[in-house]
Amino acid sequence: MRQSLRSANSNLFREYIGAESNSIKFTDVPINPGVEFHFILSFVIDYTTNENSPSPTNGKFNVFWETGHLGPGGPGEVASIKDTTPMSRIIKMYHIDGIDVDYDHFKPDPNTFAECIGRLIVALKKSGTISFASIAPYDDGPIQSHYIFTLRCGGKMAMQ
């Protein structure tokens, strides 16, 4: 017996904006009331933005996207938020309603990474700062191992 797999039309549209100077702008995407939009702003980093010698900021996050691409109201034209971690300042300033975890340079082991990311997501969700969290997929063994472990262990905690 052959099983047929069909994807359901979820009426969900996700688009990365602001990652590069020539990327899609907030105003380039038509708004349709029948479609749920998730605009993904790329990126917020915990490093200085000095091109010559970036250095860690130890949890003090910096905007790392083309803020001019967002339009006069920025993401606030779409969603609103509340409060929690150092990241909350950026989340509030740009009215972001979710995060996509996208680390690719790890010092800690998968267990430590999963615990830290899990706690961050849980704190942001419980406080109402975000309503959505996802983890970026990778096709790279060492990087993927951290995310797989996070989904197996921390994912349960983060989805509460």
Short mmCIF file of C-alpha atoms in Angstrom, two decimals:
data_model
loop_
_atom_site.label_atom_id
_atom_site.label_comp_id
_atom_site.label_asym_id
_atom_site.label_seq_id
_atom_site.Cartn_x
_atom_site.Cartn_y
_atom_site.Cartn_z
CA MET A 1 0.00 0.00 0.00
CA ARG A 2 1.40 3.36 -1.04
CA GLN A 3 1.04 6.24 1.37
CA SER A 4 0.40 9.67 -0.11
CA LEU A 5 1.89 12.66 1.67
CA ARG A 6 0.35 16.06 1.10
CA SER A 7 1.23 19.26 2.82
CA ALA A 8 -1.70 21.20 4.15
CA ASN A 9 -2.09 24.81 3.10
CA SER A 10 -1.50 26.53 6.39
CA ASN A 11 -1.90 30.05 5.01
CA LEU A 12 1.40 30.90 6.66
CA PHE A 13 4.05 32.98 4.88
CA ARG A 14 7.55 33.56 6.30
CA GLU A 15 10.10 35.90 4.79
CA TYR A 16 13.58 37.00 5.87
CA ILE A 17 13.93 40.77 5.55
CA GLY A 18 16.76 43.18 6.19
CA ALA A 19 19.61 40.66 6.13
CA GLU A 20 21.51 42.35 3.32
CA SER A 21 21.54 45.80 1.81
CA ASN A 22 19.68 44.57 -1.29
CA SER A 23 17.30 42.25 0.55
CA ILE A 24 13.52 42.29 0.57
CA LYS A 25 12.07 45.33 2.30
CA PHE A 26 9.13 45.27 4.69
CA THR A 27 7.08 47.28 2.20
CA ASP A 28 7.85 44.82 -0.65
CA VAL A 29 5.58 42.14 0.81
CA PRO A 30 1.85 42.52 0.11
CA ILE A 31 -0.37 42.12 3.15
CA ASN A 32 -3.30 39.75 2.70
CA PRO A 33 -5.81 39.34 5.55
CA GLY A 34 -6.21 35.64 4.66
CA VAL A 35 -2.51 34.91 5.21
CA GLU A 36 -0.57 34.89 8.47
CA PHE A 37 2.77 36.65 7.95
CA HIS A 38 5.98 36.01 9.90
CA PHE A 39 8.65 38.55 8.97
CA ILE A 40 12.04 37.26 10.05
CA LEU A 41 14.53 40.01 10.80
CA SER A 42 18.12 38.98 10.29
CA PHE A 43 20.02 39.18 12.61
CA VAL A 44 20.51 40.06 16.26
CA ILE A 45 24.01 39.20 17.44
CA ASP A 46 25.86 39.13 20.73
CA TYR A 47 29.06 40.49 19.17
CA THR A 48 30.16 44.03 18.46
CA THR A 49 29.45 45.20 14.92
CA ASN A 50 33.05 46.39 14.42
CA GLU A 51 34.06 44.86 11.07
CA ASN A 52 37.80 44.86 11.85
CA SER A 53 37.68 42.97 15.12
CA PRO A 54 34.24 41.85 16.32
CA SER A 55 34.24 40.73 19.94
CA PRO A 56 31.68 39.04 22.23
CA THR A 57 29.29 41.25 24.18
CA ASN A 58 28.27 38.54 26.67
CA GLY A 59 24.52 38.69 26.16
CA LYS A 60 24.23 42.35 25.14
CA PHE A 61 22.55 41.98 21.76
CA ASN A 62 23.03 44.32 18.79
CA VAL A 63 20.79 44.83 15.77
CA PHE A 64 22.51 43.41 12.71
CA TRP A 65 20.10 44.07 9.85
CA GLU A 66 19.25 46.90 7.49
CA THR A 67 16.83 48.82 9.72
CA GLY A 68 15.97 51.19 6.86
CA HIS A 69 14.24 48.31 5.03
CA LEU A 70 11.48 48.07 7.60
CA GLY A 71 9.39 51.09 6.72
CA PRO A 72 8.23 53.93 8.95
CA GLY A 73 6.40 51.75 11.48
CA GLY A 74 8.85 48.86 11.31
CA PRO A 75 7.56 45.47 12.42
CA GLY A 76 5.22 47.32 14.79
CA GLU A 77 2.89 47.58 11.81
CA VAL A 78 2.31 43.85 12.26
CA ALA A 79 2.65 42.86 15.96
CA SER A 80 3.24 44.05 19.55
CA ILE A 81 5.12 42.70 22.62
CA LYS A 82 6.11 42.87 26.39
CA ASP A 83 9.35 42.21 28.59
CA THR A 84 12.21 39.87 30.00
CA THR A 85 15.95 39.56 29.07
CA PRO A 86 18.61 41.84 27.55
CA MET A 87 17.14 40.79 24.19
CA SER A 88 13.80 42.28 25.26
CA ARG A 89 15.03 45.81 24.56
CA ILE A 90 15.43 44.97 20.86
CA ILE A 91 12.24 42.89 20.79
CA LYS A 92 10.26 45.83 22.20
CA MET A 93 11.98 48.49 20.09
CA TYR A 94 11.14 46.69 16.84
CA HIS A 95 7.85 45.10 18.03
CA ILE A 96 9.06 41.57 17.26
CA ASP A 97 6.75 38.70 18.17
CA GLY A 98 9.08 35.71 17.79
CA ILE A 99 12.66 34.54 17.53
CA ASP A 100 14.53 32.05 15.38
CA VAL A 101 17.59 30.63 17.13
CA ASP A 102 20.45 30.64 14.63
CA TYR A 103 23.82 30.03 16.31
CA ASP A 104 26.59 28.38 14.34
CA HIS A 105 29.74 28.89 16.46
CA PHE A 106 29.61 26.90 19.68
CA LYS A 107 31.93 26.75 22.65
CA PRO A 108 29.69 24.81 25.06
CA ASP A 109 28.71 21.18 24.71
CA PRO A 110 25.22 20.32 23.33
CA ASN A 111 23.81 19.89 26.86
CA THR A 112 24.87 23.41 27.97
CA PHE A 113 23.67 24.93 24.69
CA ALA A 114 20.26 23.21 25.00
CA GLU A 115 19.86 24.37 28.60
CA CYS A 116 20.72 28.00 27.79
CA ILE A 117 18.56 28.23 24.66
CA GLY A 118 15.72 26.39 26.40
CA ARG A 119 15.79 28.81 29.35
CA LEU A 120 15.87 31.83 27.03
CA ILE A 121 12.88 30.63 25.00
CA VAL A 122 10.88 29.65 28.10
CA ALA A 123 11.56 33.00 29.80
CA LEU A 124 10.60 35.00 26.69
CA LYS A 125 7.42 32.97 26.16
CA LYS A 126 6.29 32.92 29.81
CA SER A 127 6.70 36.68 30.10
CA GLY A 128 4.70 37.20 26.92
CA THR A 129 7.66 38.87 25.20
CA ILE A 130 7.39 36.46 22.26
CA SER A 131 4.64 34.19 21.03
CA PHE A 132 6.75 32.15 18.60
CA ALA A 133 10.19 30.51 18.68
CA SER A 134 11.88 28.32 16.11
CA ILE A 135 15.31 26.80 15.69
CA ALA A 136 17.15 27.20 12.39
CA PRO A 137 17.91 23.88 10.68
CA TYR A 138 21.48 23.11 9.59
CA ASP A 139 22.95 20.51 7.25
CA ASP A 140 26.26 20.41 9.12
CA GLY A 141 27.07 17.56 11.53
CA PRO A 142 28.74 19.42 14.42
CA ILE A 143 26.26 22.31 14.31
CA GLN A 144 23.28 20.02 13.82
CA SER A 145 24.22 17.95 16.89
CA HIS A 146 23.63 20.97 19.16
CA TYR A 147 20.22 21.68 17.64
CA ILE A 148 19.08 18.05 17.63
CA PHE A 149 19.96 17.79 21.32
CA THR A 150 18.16 21.08 21.97
CA LEU A 151 15.02 19.81 20.27
CA ARG A 152 15.13 16.50 22.14
CA CYS A 153 15.78 18.01 25.58
CA GLY A 154 15.19 21.73 25.63
CA GLY A 155 12.49 21.62 22.99
CA LYS A 156 10.03 20.05 25.42
CA MET A 157 10.72 22.81 27.93
CA ALA A 158 10.62 25.57 25.29
CA MET A 159 7.28 24.47 23.86
CA GLN A 160 5.48 24.93 27.22
#
